[in-house]
Amino acid sequence: MRQVGFIIYPAFSTMNFAVTTVFEAANESFGSVAYEVALVSEHGGPVATSLGYEIQTSSFKRRKFDTLVIAGGMTPPAATPGLLNYLRSAVPRTRRIASICTGALVLAEAGLLDGRRATTHWLYGGSMRRLYPKIQVEEDRLFTADGPIWTSAGMSAGIDLALALVENDLGAALARVVAKTLVLYHRRAGGQSQYSTLLDLDAKSDRIQTALAYAKTHLSDRLSVGDLANAAFLSPRQFSRLFTEETGQSPAKAIDRLRVESARLMMEGGRFSTEEIARKNGFGSRERMRQAFLRGLGQPPQAIQRAVDQMSARSI
């Protein structure tokens, strides 16, 4: 049985508890207690959440764990000397130390991320890079594992990190069962981007949202303005005007962004050749895909592929 110490502090976000549910579901799927999770804090006793109610904890002092996970908050937590000293002393006697969202800034302050790759919520990636120049900050990743130190982006990405921990311990098949039990749409890889084109487009009306959803599932097609207008039950002229008003960009540019995002995710998944990715995402050719990547990401597909290959080599 693996002992997991889940470190919380005043004003931590309650969404962190979704991460502990991954370990609970793993126990259920495993058929026995693979994980024992303890909620711990520096002094023990009640700890107030960001919503004001209190959670009972035990003190982490003089306790050893297989895995330590430090929770995140809507704003960076103020790390106490006691917490920082505990984390430093835990390194030689703890198999893994992980953080969720802004919890990475606590690991950074403790010096645990010096010389390592790490990520955090995109809102704080820049400040982490400035404050802690010894860290190789990877702002556009859901989670990062560098040796025994694991860090995740926003708090929902903590679920992806926890699933990766379960896979590391109990295998990919069981991690997939846990993801299915939790009704996750799919289990996201750590290298996946924190950003979503559909969220960024922020369409407000049902009709434009319907057209974007249609486009997302038909990226291999030509996707003319007429096709999208039909999906939205509008004339092409009405559709183009409404689409630009709601998203701030033309349908053609938006579809280009969706194709680039989809192609990038397929590259990060590592299951398809460049030719297949270009075809499945409606680029028509590798050259057209290259031009779209340069417009959208400022770098060609080969640069993304090299980064994926380097990450795969590090994990071997």
XYZ file of C-alpha atoms in Angstrom:
316
model
C 0.000 0.000 0.000
C 1.273 3.455 -0.963
C 0.934 6.269 1.561
C -0.014 9.582 -0.075
C 0.364 12.759 1.943
C -1.911 15.468 0.558
C -0.643 18.794 1.890
C -3.168 21.603 2.320
C -2.905 25.115 3.773
C -5.289 28.006 4.509
C -7.349 29.164 1.498
C -6.490 26.145 -0.675
C -9.038 25.440 -3.421
C -11.578 22.689 -2.817
C -11.166 21.543 -6.414
C -7.999 19.799 -5.265
C -10.160 17.087 -3.772
C -10.921 15.857 -7.295
C -7.311 14.695 -7.371
C -7.749 12.590 -4.232
C -10.752 10.950 -5.902
C -8.407 9.511 -8.546
C -6.647 7.518 -5.813
C -10.010 6.475 -4.350
C -11.180 5.208 -7.755
C -7.864 3.412 -8.231
C -8.452 1.506 -4.994
C -11.907 0.511 -6.193
C -10.645 -0.621 -9.608
C -7.590 -2.379 -8.158
C -9.764 -4.450 -5.853
C -7.777 -3.631 -2.714
C -6.276 -0.606 -1.000
C -3.438 0.485 -3.298
C -3.385 4.010 -1.849
C -4.001 5.446 1.593
C -4.486 9.211 1.399
C -3.914 11.441 4.417
C -4.873 15.127 4.467
C -2.014 16.852 6.246
C -0.961 20.377 7.170
C 1.862 21.918 9.139
C 0.144 22.022 12.515
C -2.766 19.633 11.980
C -6.305 20.400 13.062
C -8.874 22.351 11.023
C -7.728 24.197 7.884
C -10.027 26.709 6.163
C -10.664 26.284 2.448
C -10.935 29.142 -0.048
C -14.710 28.996 0.511
C -14.349 29.424 4.252
C -15.365 26.040 5.648
C -12.820 23.911 7.486
C -11.238 20.541 6.741
C -9.755 18.401 9.480
C -6.084 17.438 8.997
C -3.225 15.753 10.817
C 0.246 17.257 11.092
C 2.861 16.272 8.538
C 5.650 16.666 11.108
C 7.778 13.526 11.589
C 5.685 11.640 9.006
C 6.997 9.804 5.954
C 5.051 9.161 2.756
C 5.580 7.303 -0.494
C 4.145 10.282 -2.402
C 3.599 13.873 -1.338
C 1.151 16.114 -3.194
C 0.891 19.814 -2.392
C -2.437 21.424 -3.218
C -2.946 24.558 -5.285
C -5.010 27.670 -4.810
C -6.606 30.392 -6.886
C -3.627 32.543 -5.902
C -0.078 31.437 -5.041
C 0.061 30.127 -1.464
C 2.240 31.797 1.144
C 4.665 29.052 2.132
C 5.704 29.006 5.789
C 9.273 28.170 6.878
C 7.929 24.995 8.451
C 6.389 23.800 5.191
C 9.485 24.660 3.176
C 11.774 22.843 5.619
C 9.511 19.795 5.626
C 9.535 19.592 1.827
C 13.323 19.891 1.692
C 13.775 17.187 4.308
C 11.273 14.929 2.502
C 13.281 14.704 -0.730
C 15.642 11.860 0.299
C 12.892 9.795 1.974
C 9.975 10.314 -0.416
C 9.661 8.480 -3.715
C 7.712 11.266 -5.443
C 6.744 14.839 -4.704
C 4.026 16.471 -6.786
C 2.228 19.801 -6.950
C -1.109 20.946 -8.301
C -1.462 24.323 -10.025
C 0.112 27.099 -7.912
C 1.500 24.506 -5.502
C 4.485 24.433 -7.877
C 5.485 27.856 -6.563
C 5.903 26.334 -3.100
C 8.177 23.638 -4.519
C 10.062 26.387 -6.354
C 10.532 28.425 -3.172
C 11.787 25.315 -1.389
C 14.402 24.888 -4.137
C 13.063 21.501 -5.212
C 12.635 22.597 -8.829
C 16.094 24.079 -9.337
C 17.669 22.577 -12.456
C 14.438 20.768 -13.344
C 11.625 21.139 -15.823
C 8.316 22.201 -14.280
C 4.948 23.707 -15.100
C 2.206 25.622 -13.322
C -0.977 27.457 -14.230
C -0.358 29.622 -17.302
C -1.262 32.758 -15.340
C 1.803 32.257 -13.141
C 4.271 30.683 -15.570
C 5.907 33.994 -16.410
C 6.320 35.061 -12.803
C 7.736 31.656 -11.874
C 10.319 32.025 -14.633
C 11.309 35.494 -13.426
C 11.431 34.640 -9.721
C 13.172 31.286 -10.122
C 15.557 31.455 -13.106
C 17.092 28.057 -12.292
C 13.846 26.336 -13.277
C 13.111 25.338 -16.875
C 9.484 26.487 -16.895
C 7.279 24.743 -19.463
C 4.217 26.985 -19.438
C 2.204 25.182 -22.099
C 2.018 21.690 -20.588
C -0.694 20.003 -18.552
C 1.855 18.323 -16.328
C 5.567 17.622 -16.223
C 7.546 14.822 -14.596
C 11.255 15.395 -14.052
C 12.697 12.569 -12.029
C 10.845 12.289 -8.703
C 9.253 15.755 -9.019
C 5.884 16.113 -10.769
C 4.091 19.419 -11.398
C 0.730 20.162 -13.009
C -0.909 23.188 -14.583
C -4.370 24.406 -13.516
C -6.225 22.364 -10.934
C -8.173 20.241 -13.423
C -4.775 19.186 -14.829
C -4.054 17.731 -11.398
C -6.474 14.957 -12.318
C -4.357 14.156 -15.375
C -1.229 14.163 -13.219
C -2.842 11.828 -10.669
C -3.884 9.443 -13.437
C -0.290 9.444 -14.670
C 0.884 8.596 -11.136
C -1.583 5.694 -11.057
C -0.355 4.515 -14.450
C 3.221 4.731 -13.190
C 2.312 2.541 -10.205
C -0.368 0.170 -11.454
C -0.187 0.227 -15.263
C -1.885 1.940 -18.188
C -4.849 -0.454 -18.298
C -5.926 0.338 -14.756
C -5.398 4.079 -15.291
C -7.780 3.883 -18.272
C -10.360 2.116 -16.110
C -10.056 4.843 -13.491
C -10.491 7.565 -16.144
C -13.584 5.779 -17.434
C -14.950 5.406 -13.897
C -14.586 9.154 -13.399
C -16.426 9.765 -16.715
C -13.515 11.634 -18.227
C -13.834 12.340 -21.937
C -10.284 11.110 -22.422
C -7.087 10.838 -20.426
C -4.876 13.754 -21.446
C -1.147 13.354 -21.896
C 1.181 15.659 -19.988
C 2.488 17.336 -23.134
C -0.943 18.521 -24.205
C -1.400 22.282 -24.371
C -3.085 24.156 -21.520
C -4.920 26.293 -24.070
C -8.112 25.520 -25.994
C -8.980 27.160 -29.295
C -12.698 26.569 -28.739
C -12.516 28.343 -25.371
C -10.510 31.186 -26.870
C -13.021 31.702 -29.682
C -15.738 32.094 -27.012
C -18.767 31.898 -29.288
C -21.850 33.134 -27.451
C -24.806 31.954 -29.522
C -25.922 28.353 -29.851
C -25.747 28.599 -33.630
C -22.082 29.585 -33.781
C -21.226 27.036 -31.072
C -22.998 24.380 -33.132
C -21.016 25.362 -36.230
C -17.724 25.166 -34.318
C -18.643 21.762 -32.862
C -19.475 20.582 -36.387
C -16.142 21.879 -37.665
C -14.254 20.167 -34.831
C -15.629 16.783 -35.907
C -15.210 17.384 -39.655
C -11.710 18.811 -39.885
C -10.749 16.367 -42.633
C -13.445 17.905 -44.912
C -13.104 21.104 -46.949
C -15.363 23.032 -44.547
C -16.546 25.907 -46.683
C -18.477 28.837 -45.234
C -21.569 27.258 -46.785
C -20.991 24.006 -44.863
C -20.660 25.865 -41.567
C -23.647 28.089 -42.346
C -25.779 25.012 -43.013
C -24.729 23.538 -39.659
C -25.799 26.794 -37.985
C -29.063 27.032 -40.011
C -28.045 30.435 -41.369
C -27.347 31.867 -44.795
C -23.618 32.138 -45.619
C -23.836 35.942 -45.404
C -25.597 35.908 -42.017
C -23.221 33.269 -40.715
C -20.045 35.124 -41.710
C -21.269 38.346 -40.142
C -22.391 36.699 -36.878
C -19.282 34.521 -36.638
C -16.940 37.491 -36.971
C -18.967 39.532 -34.454
C -18.835 36.771 -31.833
C -15.297 35.461 -32.269
C -13.431 38.463 -33.626
C -12.055 36.523 -36.576
C -13.139 35.069 -39.900
C -14.438 31.485 -40.207
C -11.406 30.580 -42.344
C -8.928 31.750 -39.696
C -10.830 29.988 -36.908
C -10.894 26.691 -38.839
C -7.181 27.073 -39.490
C -6.590 27.397 -35.719
C -8.756 24.361 -34.950
C -6.821 22.301 -37.500
C -3.462 23.352 -36.069
C -4.587 22.537 -32.520
C -5.889 19.118 -33.566
C -2.738 18.343 -35.544
C -0.532 19.348 -32.631
C -2.446 17.071 -30.240
C -2.100 14.174 -32.694
C 1.652 14.792 -32.902
C 1.925 14.805 -29.128
C 0.020 11.513 -29.027
C 2.704 9.987 -31.248
C 0.416 7.536 -33.066
C 0.281 9.028 -36.578
C 2.726 9.932 -39.305
C 3.027 13.522 -40.517
C 1.210 12.617 -43.733
C -1.695 11.058 -41.812
C -1.962 14.074 -39.532
C -2.041 16.462 -42.496
C -4.743 14.376 -44.188
C -6.903 13.787 -41.108
C -6.961 17.512 -40.333
C -7.835 18.717 -43.804
C -4.553 20.384 -44.732
C -4.261 18.438 -47.957
C -0.459 18.382 -47.890
C 2.489 18.566 -45.515
C 3.461 21.964 -46.944
C 0.051 23.490 -46.259
C 0.221 22.121 -42.724
C 3.688 23.618 -42.293
C 2.454 27.041 -43.384
C -0.520 26.806 -41.005
C 1.790 25.887 -38.097
C 4.047 28.838 -38.870
C 1.034 31.181 -38.907
C -0.554 29.763 -35.770
C 2.382 28.652 -33.605
C 5.363 30.465 -35.066
C 7.201 27.192 -35.622
C 6.964 24.299 -38.094
C 5.568 20.825 -37.295
C 9.139 19.459 -37.187
C 9.874 21.583 -34.102
C 6.840 20.136 -32.306
C 7.853 16.614 -33.334
C 11.412 17.116 -32.048
C 10.045 18.277 -28.687
C 7.794 15.207 -28.500
C 10.723 12.908 -29.338
C 12.878 14.556 -26.660
C 10.147 14.111 -24.047
C 9.758 10.448 -25.006
C 13.506 9.903 -24.713
C 13.548 11.488 -21.219
C 10.796 9.172 -20.003
C 12.611 5.986 -21.062
